[in-house]
Structures are given as C-alpha cells and as structure tokens.
GROMACS .gro file of C-alpha atoms in nm:
model
  500
    1MET     CA    1   1.021   3.952   6.586
    2LEU     CA    2   1.112   3.650   6.797
    3ARG     CA    3   0.922   3.419   6.562
    4LEU     CA    4   1.084   3.581   6.258
    5ALA     CA    5   1.424   3.525   6.417
    6ALA     CA    6   1.339   3.161   6.479
    7CYS     CA    7   1.236   3.118   6.116
    8LEU     CA    8   1.555   3.279   5.996
    9LEU     CA    9   1.751   3.046   6.222
   10ALA     CA   10   1.569   2.739   6.093
   11GLY     CA   11   1.570   2.853   5.730
   12ILE     CA   12   1.231   2.947   5.587
   13ALA     CA   13   1.273   2.709   5.295
   14LEU     CA   14   1.377   2.412   5.504
   15HIS     CA   15   1.174   2.122   5.372
   16GLY     CA   16   0.857   2.322   5.338
   17ILE     CA   17   0.808   2.387   5.710
   18ALA     CA   18   0.596   2.700   5.727
   19CYS     CA   19   0.657   2.989   5.963
   20ALA     CA   20   0.314   3.148   5.932
   21GLY     CA   21   0.217   3.081   6.292
   22PRO     CA   22   0.241   2.829   6.574
   23ALA     CA   23   0.090   2.488   6.518
   24ALA     CA   24  -0.220   2.394   6.709
   25ALA     CA   25  -0.142   2.282   7.062
   26GLN     CA   26  -0.259   1.931   6.985
   27THR     CA   27  -0.056   1.880   6.667
   28LEU     CA   28   0.263   1.677   6.712
   29ARG     CA   29   0.520   1.763   6.446
   30TYR     CA   30   0.752   1.467   6.404
   31GLY     CA   31   1.081   1.510   6.216
   32MET     CA   32   1.190   1.192   6.035
   33MET     CA   33   1.510   1.109   5.849
   34GLU     CA   34   1.335   0.964   5.542
   35ASP     CA   35   1.012   0.975   5.350
   36PRO     CA   36   0.840   0.635   5.388
   37ASP     CA   37   0.776   0.401   5.102
   38ALA     CA   38   0.429   0.252   5.041
   39LEU     CA   39   0.188   0.299   5.333
   40ASP     CA   40   0.062  -0.056   5.292
   41PRO     CA   41   0.166  -0.302   5.566
   42THR     CA   42   0.187  -0.583   5.311
   43LEU     CA   43   0.418  -0.399   5.071
   44ALA     CA   44   0.618  -0.164   5.293
   45ARG     CA   45   0.982  -0.236   5.372
   46THR     CA   46   1.131   0.079   5.527
   47PHE     CA   47   1.193   0.184   5.885
   48ALA     CA   48   1.027   0.518   5.812
   49SER     CA   49   0.702   0.349   5.708
   50ARG     CA   50   0.697   0.157   6.037
   51MET     CA   51   0.706   0.490   6.224
   52VAL     CA   52   0.390   0.603   6.048
   53PHE     CA   53   0.225   0.264   6.091
   54ALA     CA   54   0.280   0.296   6.467
   55ALA     CA   55   0.010   0.565   6.453
   56LEU     CA   56  -0.210   0.411   6.182
   57CYS     CA   57  -0.205   0.036   6.225
   58ASP     CA   58  -0.229  -0.161   6.548
   59LYS     CA   59  -0.086  -0.513   6.544
   60LEU     CA   60  -0.208  -0.843   6.679
   61VAL     CA   61   0.073  -0.829   6.935
   62ASP     CA   62   0.306  -0.553   7.053
   63ILE     CA   63   0.630  -0.563   7.248
   64GLY     CA   64   0.717  -0.389   7.572
   65PRO     CA   65   1.043  -0.198   7.627
   66ASP     CA   66   1.182  -0.532   7.752
   67LEU     CA   67   1.096  -0.695   7.414
   68LYS     CA   68   0.841  -0.932   7.570
   69PRO     CA   69   0.515  -0.972   7.374
   70VAL     CA   70   0.208  -0.792   7.508
   71PRO     CA   71  -0.154  -0.802   7.384
   72GLN     CA   72  -0.276  -0.542   7.139
   73LEU     CA   73  -0.547  -0.642   6.890
   74ALA     CA   74  -0.523  -0.999   7.017
   75THR     CA   75  -0.585  -1.034   7.389
   76SER     CA   76  -0.451  -1.389   7.422
   77TRP     CA   77  -0.317  -1.682   7.222
   78GLU     CA   78  -0.232  -2.051   7.261
   79LEU     CA   79   0.029  -2.261   7.081
   80ALA     CA   80  -0.068  -2.622   7.016
   81PRO     CA   81   0.144  -2.891   7.190
   82ASP     CA   82   0.295  -2.994   6.854
   83GLU     CA   83   0.379  -2.623   6.784
   84LYS     CA   84   0.194  -2.642   6.451
   85ALA     CA   85  -0.112  -2.429   6.530
   86LEU     CA   86  -0.156  -2.092   6.698
   87THR     CA   87  -0.503  -1.990   6.815
   88MET     CA   88  -0.557  -1.617   6.868
   89HIS     CA   89  -0.842  -1.434   7.042
   90LEU     CA   90  -0.925  -1.085   6.919
   91ARG     CA   91  -1.015  -0.786   7.130
   92PRO     CA   92  -1.391  -0.724   7.114
   93GLY     CA   93  -1.532  -0.395   6.988
   94VAL     CA   94  -1.239  -0.293   6.766
   95LEU     CA   95  -1.327  -0.088   6.457
   96PHE     CA   96  -1.129  -0.006   6.147
   97HIS     CA   97  -1.110   0.358   6.045
   98ASP     CA   98  -1.391   0.305   5.792
   99GLY     CA   99  -1.623   0.182   6.068
  100GLU     CA  100  -1.598  -0.186   5.975
  101LYS     CA  101  -1.540  -0.423   6.265
  102LEU     CA  102  -1.226  -0.622   6.324
  103ASP     CA  103  -1.328  -0.986   6.347
  104ALA     CA  104  -1.172  -1.323   6.275
  105ALA     CA  105  -1.272  -1.302   5.907
  106ALA     CA  106  -1.087  -0.970   5.874
  107ALA     CA  107  -0.779  -1.118   6.043
  108LYS     CA  108  -0.791  -1.417   5.807
  109TYR     CA  109  -0.823  -1.182   5.507
  110THR     CA  110  -0.527  -0.969   5.617
  111ILE     CA  111  -0.294  -1.261   5.684
  112GLU     CA  112  -0.385  -1.427   5.354
  113ARG     CA  113  -0.322  -1.095   5.178
  114HIS     CA  114   0.025  -1.086   5.336
  115MET     CA  115   0.079  -1.437   5.202
  116LYS     CA  116  -0.053  -1.393   4.847
  117LEU     CA  117  -0.047  -1.031   4.730
  118PRO     CA  118   0.204  -0.979   4.445
  119GLY     CA  119   0.504  -0.789   4.577
  120SER     CA  120   0.433  -0.880   4.938
  121GLN     CA  121   0.726  -0.811   5.169
  122ARG     CA  122   0.559  -1.023   5.437
  123ARG     CA  123   0.542  -1.348   5.242
  124SER     CA  124   0.880  -1.482   5.349
  125GLU     CA  125   0.827  -1.361   5.707
  126ILE     CA  126   0.524  -1.589   5.748
  127ALA     CA  127   0.602  -1.852   5.484
  128PRO     CA  128   0.539  -2.151   5.719
  129ILE     CA  129   0.172  -2.058   5.750
  130GLY     CA  130  -0.035  -2.313   5.564
  131SER     CA  131  -0.386  -2.183   5.624
  132VAL     CA  132  -0.601  -1.967   5.852
  133ASP     CA  133  -0.933  -2.086   5.994
  134VAL     CA  134  -1.212  -1.877   6.144
  135VAL     CA  135  -1.313  -2.048   6.469
  136ASP     CA  136  -1.575  -1.797   6.578
  137ASP     CA  137  -1.637  -1.423   6.543
  138LEU     CA  138  -1.334  -1.326   6.753
  139THR     CA  139  -1.117  -1.640   6.729
  140PHE     CA  140  -0.899  -1.765   6.446
  141ARG     CA  141  -0.647  -2.045   6.414
  142ILE     CA  142  -0.323  -2.031   6.217
  143ASN     CA  143  -0.219  -2.371   6.084
  144LEU     CA  144   0.153  -2.414   6.023
  145LYS     CA  145   0.331  -2.640   5.779
  146GLN     CA  146   0.594  -2.697   6.047
  147PRO     CA  147   0.677  -2.544   6.387
  148PHE     CA  148   0.771  -2.179   6.345
  149ALA     CA  149   0.933  -2.016   6.646
  150PRO     CA  150   0.935  -1.653   6.518
  151LEU     CA  151   0.561  -1.638   6.438
  152LEU     CA  152   0.456  -1.435   6.741
  153ALA     CA  153   0.751  -1.199   6.689
  154GLN     CA  154   0.643  -1.148   6.326
  155PHE     CA  155   0.300  -1.044   6.448
  156THR     CA  156   0.457  -0.764   6.653
  157ASP     CA  157   0.540  -0.591   6.325
  158ARG     CA  158   0.376  -0.540   5.984
  159ALA     CA  159   0.273  -0.906   5.944
  160GLY     CA  160   0.051  -0.850   6.248
  161MET     CA  161  -0.107  -0.523   6.127
  162MET     CA  162  -0.474  -0.564   6.043
  163ILE     CA  163  -0.636  -0.380   5.752
  164SER     CA  164  -0.998  -0.332   5.653
  165PRO     CA  165  -1.096  -0.595   5.393
  166LYS     CA  166  -1.365  -0.362   5.258
  167ALA     CA  167  -1.115  -0.082   5.198
  168ALA     CA  168  -0.856  -0.320   5.055
  169GLU     CA  169  -1.105  -0.456   4.803
  170ARG     CA  170  -1.229  -0.109   4.712
  171LEU     CA  171  -0.885   0.047   4.669
  172GLY     CA  172  -0.701  -0.252   4.521
  173ASP     CA  173  -0.345  -0.157   4.431
  174LYS     CA  174  -0.415   0.202   4.549
  175PHE     CA  175  -0.455   0.097   4.913
  176ALA     CA  176  -0.127   0.269   5.007
  177SER     CA  177  -0.275   0.603   4.896
  178ALA     CA  178  -0.544   0.588   5.167
  179PRO     CA  179  -0.462   0.308   5.416
  180VAL     CA  180  -0.739   0.191   5.648
  181CYS     CA  181  -0.626   0.015   5.964
  182ALA     CA  182  -0.731  -0.014   6.329
  183GLY     CA  183  -0.478   0.214   6.498
  184PRO     CA  184  -0.518   0.526   6.714
  185TYR     CA  185  -0.492   0.762   6.414
  186LYS     CA  186  -0.657   0.765   6.072
  187PHE     CA  187  -0.494   0.873   5.748
  188VAL     CA  188  -0.563   1.228   5.623
  189GLU     CA  189  -0.313   1.315   5.351
  190ARG     CA  190   0.031   1.258   5.208
  191VAL     CA  191   0.244   1.508   5.020
  192PRO     CA  192   0.553   1.316   4.899
  193GLN     CA  193   0.882   1.440   5.046
  194ASP     CA  194   0.692   1.696   5.256
  195ARG     CA  195   0.444   1.548   5.506
  196ILE     CA  196   0.212   1.269   5.608
  197VAL     CA  197  -0.081   1.379   5.822
  198VAL     CA  198  -0.296   1.161   6.049
  199GLU     CA  199  -0.576   1.251   6.292
  200ARG     CA  200  -0.703   1.091   6.610
  201PHE     CA  201  -0.961   0.817   6.543
  202PRO     CA  202  -1.254   0.887   6.778
  203ASP     CA  203  -1.366   0.523   6.790
  204TYR     CA  204  -1.026   0.377   6.871
  205TRP     CA  205  -1.053   0.090   7.119
  206ASN     CA  206  -0.810   0.260   7.361
  207LYS     CA  207  -0.907   0.620   7.286
  208GLY     CA  208  -0.874   0.728   7.650
  209ALA     CA  209  -0.496   0.689   7.623
  210ILE     CA  210  -0.462   0.901   7.306
  211HIS     CA  211  -0.435   1.271   7.390
  212ILE     CA  212  -0.282   1.433   7.081
  213GLN     CA  213  -0.530   1.523   6.809
  214ARG     CA  214  -0.309   1.535   6.501
  215ILE     CA  215   0.038   1.417   6.392
  216GLU     CA  216   0.239   1.557   6.103
  217PHE     CA  217   0.526   1.331   5.998
  218ARG     CA  218   0.783   1.547   5.819
  219PRO     CA  219   1.075   1.385   5.630
  220ILE     CA  220   1.392   1.593   5.674
  221PRO     CA  221   1.701   1.397   5.567
  222ASP     CA  222   1.958   1.638   5.713
  223ALA     CA  223   2.010   1.579   6.086
  224THR     CA  224   2.133   1.935   6.139
  225VAL     CA  225   1.822   2.078   5.975
  226ARG     CA  226   1.598   1.851   6.184
  227LEU     CA  227   1.762   1.969   6.506
  228THR     CA  228   1.758   2.334   6.398
  229ASN     CA  229   1.384   2.310   6.337
  230LEU     CA  230   1.330   2.143   6.674
  231ARG     CA  231   1.523   2.414   6.855
  232ALA     CA  232   1.331   2.682   6.664
  233GLY     CA  233   0.996   2.533   6.766
  234GLN     CA  234   0.906   2.406   6.418
  235LEU     CA  235   0.915   2.041   6.535
  236ASP     CA  236   0.814   1.880   6.862
  237LEU     CA  237   1.000   1.550   6.822
  238LEU     CA  238   1.273   1.414   6.600
  239GLU     CA  239   1.415   1.067   6.552
  240ARG     CA  240   1.771   0.962   6.472
  241LEU     CA  241   1.943   1.260   6.626
  242ALA     CA  242   2.304   1.274   6.507
  243PRO     CA  243   2.531   1.131   6.778
  244THR     CA  244   2.755   1.436   6.742
  245ASP     CA  245   2.460   1.656   6.851
  246VAL     CA  246   2.391   1.473   7.178
  247ALA     CA  247   2.593   1.717   7.388
  248GLN     CA  248   2.414   2.014   7.230
  249VAL     CA  249   2.072   1.870   7.314
  250LYS     CA  250   2.178   1.793   7.671
  251ARG     CA  251   2.278   2.158   7.717
  252ASP     CA  252   1.946   2.290   7.589
  253ALA     CA  253   1.700   2.335   7.878
  254LYS     CA  254   1.407   2.337   7.634
  255LEU     CA  255   1.483   1.989   7.503
  256LYS     CA  256   1.485   1.630   7.628
  257LEU     CA  257   1.686   1.332   7.509
  258GLU     CA  258   1.605   0.961   7.509
  259SER     CA  259   1.803   0.669   7.373
  260THR     CA  260   1.830   0.292   7.348
  261TYR     CA  261   2.032   0.052   7.133
  262GLU     CA  262   1.855  -0.069   6.821
  263LEU     CA  263   1.773  -0.429   6.737
  264GLY     CA  264   1.920  -0.403   6.389
  265PHE     CA  265   2.252  -0.342   6.220
  266LEU     CA  266   2.456  -0.136   5.976
  267GLU     CA  267   2.645  -0.338   5.717
  268VAL     CA  268   2.832  -0.321   5.390
  269LEU     CA  269   2.628  -0.533   5.152
  270PHE     CA  270   2.801  -0.687   4.849
  271ASN     CA  271   2.673  -0.783   4.507
  272PRO     CA  272   2.890  -1.076   4.394
  273ASN     CA  273   2.669  -1.117   4.086
  274LYS     CA  274   2.765  -0.786   3.928
  275ALA     CA  275   2.955  -0.862   3.608
  276GLY     CA  276   3.327  -0.806   3.643
  277SER     CA  277   3.313  -0.691   4.003
  278PRO     CA  278   3.604  -0.786   4.230
  279VAL     CA  279   3.358  -0.846   4.517
  280ALA     CA  280   3.259  -1.171   4.343
  281ASP     CA  281   3.580  -1.313   4.490
  282PRO     CA  282   3.535  -1.419   4.855
  283LYS     CA  283   3.900  -1.333   4.923
  284VAL     CA  284   3.834  -0.973   4.818
  285ARG     CA  285   3.537  -0.956   5.054
  286ALA     CA  286   3.750  -1.101   5.333
  287ALA     CA  287   4.022  -0.845   5.259
  288PHE     CA  288   3.767  -0.565   5.274
  289GLU     CA  289   3.663  -0.674   5.623
  290ALA     CA  290   4.025  -0.708   5.737
  291ALA     CA  291   4.086  -0.348   5.629
  292LEU     CA  292   3.815  -0.209   5.857
  293ASP     CA  293   3.835  -0.092   6.218
  294ARG     CA  294   3.479  -0.092   6.344
  295ASN     CA  295   3.555   0.088   6.670
  296ALA     CA  296   3.738   0.364   6.483
  297ILE     CA  297   3.439   0.413   6.250
  298ASN     CA  298   3.217   0.443   6.557
  299GLN     CA  299   3.443   0.699   6.720
  300VAL     CA  300   3.511   0.913   6.414
  301VAL     CA  301   3.161   0.926   6.265
  302TYR     CA  302   2.928   0.851   6.555
  303ASN     CA  303   3.107   1.004   6.851
  304GLY     CA  304   3.141   0.659   7.008
  305GLU     CA  305   2.765   0.639   7.068
  306PHE     CA  306   2.704   0.323   6.862
  307LEU     CA  307   2.815  -0.036   6.924
  308ALA     CA  308   3.070  -0.207   6.703
  309GLY     CA  309   2.950  -0.546   6.583
  310ASN     CA  310   3.013  -0.825   6.337
  311GLN     CA  311   2.682  -1.014   6.344
  312TRP     CA  312   2.311  -0.963   6.284
  313VAL     CA  313   2.260  -0.892   6.656
  314ASN     CA  314   2.481  -0.676   6.874
  315PRO     CA  315   2.737  -0.819   7.119
  316LYS     CA  316   2.508  -0.740   7.415
  317ASN     CA  317   2.226  -0.953   7.273
  318PRO     CA  318   2.185  -1.299   7.433
  319ASN     CA  319   2.170  -1.449   7.083
  320TYR     CA  320   2.513  -1.316   6.983
  321VAL     CA  321   2.742  -1.603   6.880
  322ALA     CA  322   3.030  -1.559   7.124
  323GLU     CA  323   3.256  -1.796   6.932
  324TYR     CA  324   3.295  -1.522   6.670
  325PRO     CA  325   3.409  -1.202   6.844
  326ILE     CA  326   3.466  -0.880   6.650
  327PRO     CA  327   3.783  -0.922   6.441
  328LYS     CA  328   4.057  -0.664   6.476
  329ARG     CA  329   4.178  -0.463   6.182
  330ASP     CA  330   4.464  -0.633   5.995
  331VAL     CA  331   4.591  -0.437   5.693
  332ALA     CA  332   4.873  -0.685   5.625
  333LYS     CA  333   4.621  -0.968   5.608
  334ALA     CA  334   4.401  -0.762   5.376
  335LYS     CA  335   4.692  -0.701   5.139
  336ALA     CA  336   4.789  -1.067   5.145
  337LEU     CA  337   4.432  -1.175   5.060
  338LEU     CA  338   4.419  -0.932   4.768
  339ALA     CA  339   4.751  -1.066   4.644
  340GLU     CA  340   4.618  -1.423   4.664
  341ALA     CA  341   4.313  -1.315   4.469
  342GLY     CA  342   4.534  -1.155   4.205
  343LYS     CA  343   4.364  -0.819   4.262
  344PRO     CA  344   4.608  -0.599   4.456
  345ASN     CA  345   4.421  -0.275   4.372
  346PRO     CA  346   4.052  -0.355   4.323
  347GLN     CA  347   3.810  -0.074   4.236
  348ILE     CA  348   3.474  -0.083   4.414
  349THR     CA  349   3.181   0.158   4.407
  350LEU     CA  350   3.019   0.192   4.750
  351THR     CA  351   2.664   0.329   4.747
  352VAL     CA  352   2.558   0.522   5.058
  353TYR     CA  353   2.241   0.704   5.161
  354ALA     CA  354   2.246   1.078   5.094
  355ASP     CA  355   2.183   1.167   5.458
  356SER     CA  356   2.397   1.332   5.724
  357ASP     CA  357   2.610   1.040   5.843
  358SER     CA  358   2.627   0.775   5.569
  359PRO     CA  359   2.862   0.968   5.335
  360ARG     CA  360   3.098   1.028   5.628
  361THR     CA  361   3.088   0.659   5.714
  362GLY     CA  362   3.164   0.580   5.352
  363GLN     CA  363   3.459   0.819   5.353
  364VAL     CA  364   3.610   0.658   5.663
  365ILE     CA  365   3.566   0.313   5.508
  366GLN     CA  366   3.718   0.447   5.187
  367ALA     CA  367   4.027   0.574   5.372
  368MET     CA  368   4.073   0.251   5.567
  369ALA     CA  369   4.030   0.032   5.259
  370LYS     CA  370   4.277   0.248   5.063
  371GLU     CA  371   4.556   0.152   5.303
  372ALA     CA  372   4.501  -0.211   5.201
  373GLY     CA  373   4.502  -0.134   4.829
  374PHE     CA  374   4.132  -0.076   4.755
  375ASP     CA  375   4.015   0.210   4.536
  376VAL     CA  376   3.668   0.283   4.674
  377LYS     CA  377   3.440   0.530   4.495
  378ILE     CA  378   3.154   0.677   4.699
  379GLN     CA  379   2.812   0.717   4.538
  380ALA     CA  380   2.551   0.898   4.751
  381VAL     CA  381   2.185   0.852   4.656
  382ASP     CA  382   1.853   0.899   4.833
  383PHE     CA  383   1.713   0.616   5.041
  384THR     CA  384   1.444   0.495   4.799
  385THR     CA  385   1.686   0.503   4.504
  386ALA     CA  386   1.931   0.289   4.701
  387LEU     CA  387   1.658   0.035   4.780
  388ASP     CA  388   1.547   0.026   4.418
  389ALA     CA  389   1.907  -0.033   4.305
  390ALA     CA  390   1.943  -0.314   4.559
  391ASP     CA  391   1.620  -0.473   4.434
  392LYS     CA  392   1.744  -0.467   4.077
  393GLY     CA  393   2.096  -0.581   4.161
  394ASN     CA  394   2.224  -0.247   4.031
  395TYR     CA  395   2.496  -0.195   4.291
  396GLU     CA  396   2.842  -0.325   4.375
  397ALA     CA  397   2.861  -0.257   4.748
  398GLN     CA  398   2.607  -0.069   4.955
  399LEU     CA  399   2.605   0.070   5.307
  400TYR     CA  400   2.277  -0.079   5.426
  401SER     CA  401   2.088  -0.032   5.750
  402TRP     CA  402   1.815  -0.247   5.906
  403SER     CA  403   1.610  -0.138   6.206
  404GLY     CA  404   1.590  -0.490   6.345
  405ARG     CA  405   1.334  -0.724   6.499
  406SER     CA  406   1.288  -0.865   6.847
  407ASP     CA  407   1.359  -1.221   6.728
  408PRO     CA  408   1.692  -1.267   6.540
  409ASP     CA  409   1.504  -1.450   6.266
  410GLY     CA  410   1.379  -1.108   6.160
  411ASN     CA  411   1.740  -0.998   6.109
  412THR     CA  412   1.847  -1.307   5.918
  413PHE     CA  413   1.592  -1.509   5.722
  414SER     CA  414   1.474  -1.240   5.480
  415PHE     CA  415   1.836  -1.145   5.406
  416LEU     CA  416   2.015  -1.479   5.402
  417ALA     CA  417   1.768  -1.748   5.293
  418CYS     CA  418   1.779  -1.850   4.928
  419LYS     CA  419   1.539  -1.633   4.722
  420ALA     CA  420   1.416  -1.439   5.029
  421ALA     CA  421   1.262  -1.096   4.975
  422LEU     CA  422   1.552  -0.885   5.107
  423ASN     CA  423   1.834  -1.111   4.991
  424TYR     CA  424   1.986  -0.847   4.765
  425PRO     CA  425   2.319  -1.032   4.711
  426LYS     CA  426   2.114  -1.338   4.602
  427TYR     CA  427   2.312  -1.535   4.857
  428CYS     CA  428   2.221  -1.904   4.863
  429SER     CA  429   2.393  -2.158   5.086
  430PRO     CA  430   2.243  -2.500   5.166
  431GLU     CA  431   2.422  -2.492   5.504
  432ALA     CA  432   2.287  -2.146   5.589
  433ASP     CA  433   1.938  -2.245   5.474
  434ALA     CA  434   1.947  -2.556   5.692
  435ALA     CA  435   2.050  -2.345   5.993
  436LEU     CA  436   1.769  -2.098   5.926
  437GLN     CA  437   1.513  -2.376   5.902
  438ALA     CA  438   1.648  -2.523   6.225
  439GLU     CA  439   1.614  -2.197   6.422
  440ARG     CA  440   1.264  -2.148   6.285
  441GLY     CA  441   1.153  -2.502   6.355
  442THR     CA  442   1.171  -2.509   6.734
  443VAL     CA  443   1.102  -2.293   7.037
  444ASP     CA  444   1.371  -2.480   7.234
  445PRO     CA  445   1.633  -2.215   7.330
  446ALA     CA  446   1.924  -2.460   7.325
  447LYS     CA  447   1.838  -2.588   6.978
  448ARG     CA  448   1.795  -2.235   6.847
  449LYS     CA  449   2.131  -2.134   6.995
  450ALA     CA  450   2.297  -2.421   6.810
  451ALA     CA  451   2.125  -2.310   6.491
  452TRP     CA  452   2.254  -1.953   6.527
  453LYS     CA  453   2.605  -2.093   6.570
  454ALA     CA  454   2.566  -2.303   6.254
  455LEU     CA  455   2.441  -1.998   6.065
  456ALA     CA  456   2.739  -1.792   6.183
  457ASP     CA  457   2.976  -2.073   6.080
  458GLN     CA  458   2.864  -2.030   5.721
  459VAL     CA  459   2.761  -1.667   5.676
  460LEU     CA  460   3.059  -1.508   5.850
  461LYS     CA  461   3.283  -1.714   5.621
  462ASP     CA  462   3.092  -1.642   5.299
  463ARG     CA  463   3.043  -1.268   5.372
  464PRO     CA  464   2.748  -1.169   5.152
  465GLY     CA  465   2.781  -0.858   5.367
  466ILE     CA  466   2.997  -0.729   5.649
  467TYR     CA  467   2.820  -0.623   5.968
  468ILE     CA  468   2.983  -0.310   6.110
  469LEU     CA  469   2.779  -0.129   6.374
  470HIS     CA  470   2.460  -0.129   6.578
  471ARG     CA  471   2.313   0.215   6.619
  472LYS     CA  472   2.199   0.388   6.933
  473LEU     CA  473   1.851   0.519   6.868
  474LEU     CA  474   1.841   0.884   6.971
  475TRP     CA  475   1.530   1.098   7.006
  476ALA     CA  476   1.524   1.468   7.091
  477TYR     CA  477   1.201   1.643   7.177
  478SER     CA  478   1.045   1.950   7.330
  479GLN     CA  479   0.997   1.975   7.706
  480LYS     CA  480   0.627   2.027   7.622
  481LEU     CA  481   0.600   1.661   7.518
  482THR     CA  482   0.548   1.417   7.806
  483GLY     CA  483   0.493   1.045   7.836
  484PHE     CA  484   0.765   0.944   7.590
  485VAL     CA  485   0.911   0.594   7.643
  486PRO     CA  486   1.200   0.465   7.425
  487TYR     CA  487   1.154   0.124   7.264
  488PRO     CA  488   1.441  -0.074   7.105
  489ASP     CA  489   1.244  -0.122   6.783
  490GLY     CA  490   1.276   0.255   6.733
  491LEU     CA  491   0.900   0.316   6.712
  492VAL     CA  492   0.711   0.575   6.914
  493ARG     CA  493   0.412   0.449   7.107
  494PHE     CA  494   0.161   0.734   7.095
  495THR     CA  495  -0.036   0.593   7.387
  496GLY     CA  496   0.007   0.825   7.684
  497LEU     CA  497   0.184   1.103   7.491
  498LYS     CA  498   0.074   1.457   7.573
  499LEU     CA  499   0.164   1.803   7.449
  500ASN     CA  500   0.140   2.048   7.737
   0.00000   0.00000   0.00000
C-alpha cells in the first residue's frame, strides 16, 4: 500500500518510470532535465550529454572542485618552452570497453578525429593543433601552430575524451549508438526520451573506487516531476533542482542538497541576420538590454539563488572585466534608443526551452520589455528543437544556456569567433577575433587579462547576445547516496559514490 501511494504521488505515467518494484540496491537512478544529443564526444554539444559522458568516457585531464587540472588518463604533461608543443604521458594499463588498450596511437586517432570528422563540435576548440606525434607506446606530442593557452582546459572536457579506434572504425557514423570509451561505466542501451543505461566496467583502471553497479539516466524535463519522483523513491539523484524547491528539500529529512555556482551563463541570443527582424539594428538590441533588470529576473523566477551577470563569466570570477559592471535597468533610455532606431514598438519572437523555468523567465523578460515598447512573443520548444533552430538560423531571439568551461576561452571562442561552431548569430568582428587570438596565444595572465578587456570592449557594445544570469547548480539526492562532491562544471564524479 505504501508503494502504491508513492506511485500515485509520483504519477504512474511520469516519464515511463515504473512502479513494479524497488530498483536493485546498486542501481543509481539519475533524473536529468534533458535527453542528451549524440553520445559521441566528437559530435555532442549539450550539457546533458556531458553528464552521461562523465560515466562513459574518461578524459586526458580532469579538474578538481577548485578548477585546477588533475591527472586522469594522462598522468603528466610538459609544455615546451616556446609553448608550441605539449607532451603527454598516458596511464599504463588502461583498457577501452571493448578490451582494446589505450595507447599513444589511440590518443592520436581520437584527437585527429576531433579535428577532422565532419560535423565535429571539437574542431574549433582545438583548432591550433597542427599535428599529433606518437613518441612511444604511452607518450604522444601535440604540435601547435601557435601557443594555445586553453589547450589543457579543453582536454578536461570532450576534446580530451578518448574513444576506441577499433570501435570507431567499425561503427562509423553509428558510433553514438554504442559509444566505446575508457570510463568507469560501459554503454548498455538507450531509449530516446526515456533512459540511458550504463553498467560498471570490470576492467576500469580505477575500479576500486567505483561502487555502484548500474546507472540509469532518466530525462525528465519538468523540475516538479523530477523532485516528486525523488521524494517518492523513484530516483536517487536529480540535477538542476528548481531554486524555488530548495526550501522543500531542506525540510525533507530523507533528502540532501548540494550546490555550487556554474561556470557558464544564461543569455538572450539574437539573430541579426533574420530577414526583416528589428534585432538587426544594434540600437534595438541595446534598448532590449536597457529594458531588463537582471536582479529582478533572478528574484522573481529563481528565488534569488542565481547570480546576475553581464559577461561570459560571473562577477565573482577572477576573469570578470571589472570595467564593465552590470548595467542598471533604464526604461527611458530603452525608449529613446527605439525612437532613434525608428522602431518604437518592435515585435520580437523569443524562443525558450519548454522546461520548468525558461518560459517563466521569458514571461518576465516579456513584461519588462513591454514597458519600453517591445512586443515580445514567447515560443516554447524542446531543447533539441531550439538547438536545431539556432543551427539553421531559424530564430529571432533565443534564451540560451551554456554550462561553461574552466577557462573563459571555452565560454567565448566557439560563440564569438568568426565562423565558430556555436556562433549562432554569425557574429564576426575583426576586433573581437584579434582579442580572442590574443587570449589564446599566451599563458601570461596579464596579457590574457588585457585580451579579455579588449574582447569586452567590442562584444558588450555589439551585443550579439545579452548575458543575464549565472545559475547555481543544485542537486538533490537520497540520504542513501554518499560520497557526492559538487563540481562547478555541473558533472557528477562517480568515483567514491555509494548507495547504502
């Protein structure tokens, strides 16, 4: 009867979660906001896919909670004095899930695949790589066209994930249907919009630290439904808890809460290339920003849990450009700018994700912009549809979120460099490009700081998008789960996790 009551509370039909009986003690049921895109480290581009990769695909380098690089598949590395070559030493005895060994040839294959595969989302991230040489069985050298400061940071994410060359050759463009990596868990199955299942890899190099046998990643877009299922015992862990539910979780003795501020951002992205759109006028984009009160959006929609921001890193980040503090709302200025543009009542369609919070954010933006003269229409679509529309330039304005990277280059280059992979507005500024090349071309902190200032000088004036907030990453989980450590990249490290 108690279990039946729990199922009725959670809703038997909620996203296919069955109520036939308790899950095995060593199965971690992980509630996610979105269904991932392609499970191929070369092609993937979503935050949700990175969560699954954290179980499937180890990287050359990881980061600690303090964002400092730590060894993973590579045990050590050396940068040449001229900063144009990085030599990496692989961990001995590492096997891919198909039993093939990870060696320098496999690392070379993977990196070159990231560089050359059609549709690669990694190409721009590692564009300065000229070639990769095998030095010996466990050593390879990356030769750079020019110094590239973010390289090590790129290897802490998908560019550093190693895949089995044998499996990649066998599967070809179907690799995402059965990915083979060198992580703690191996792929079992995927049912789109329902679940992704992985199981503990018995020959994992650090198998003594992996205690949970099986993980089921379950996409559940509605934050209320995710939490209801957690409270009913149908999930063990959920990510992106709604900020408005924090108090409820804190009151529940059966649940725990962890949080940290993300590395990324939430922004309104514009498409100035859309025929006839008022956002093609920079004065209209400036007016849109002047109409917004970032702190009010945070309070109304996110219970004050997030951080207001106006740049690609949050105001607490040491790389934040202090010369450009968050502008205050100025409706009179917004109206004046629209009058100068000759568009006192522009109509704009704002696309938002069809999740729990994005439509509410869009509605608050809509109300604020209306006071300045804007007529904003809200269009809610699922996450993958929104990304596809952005890719094709089939949007006018979009509420876009990015999970962020440990080096600010990961929050800027792919979005702001001419012809970069995630540059959906097709923004192209010689001044911005020069600043991006400058920050990439040196490891000198002072020179990079100057480059970030130069980038802000241009981008915050041009406004291909308007940065609004930086989210607080919120996880809720069962008291039965121990060993959880929050990381600012938003990814769960399964090492040390136990279900008691």
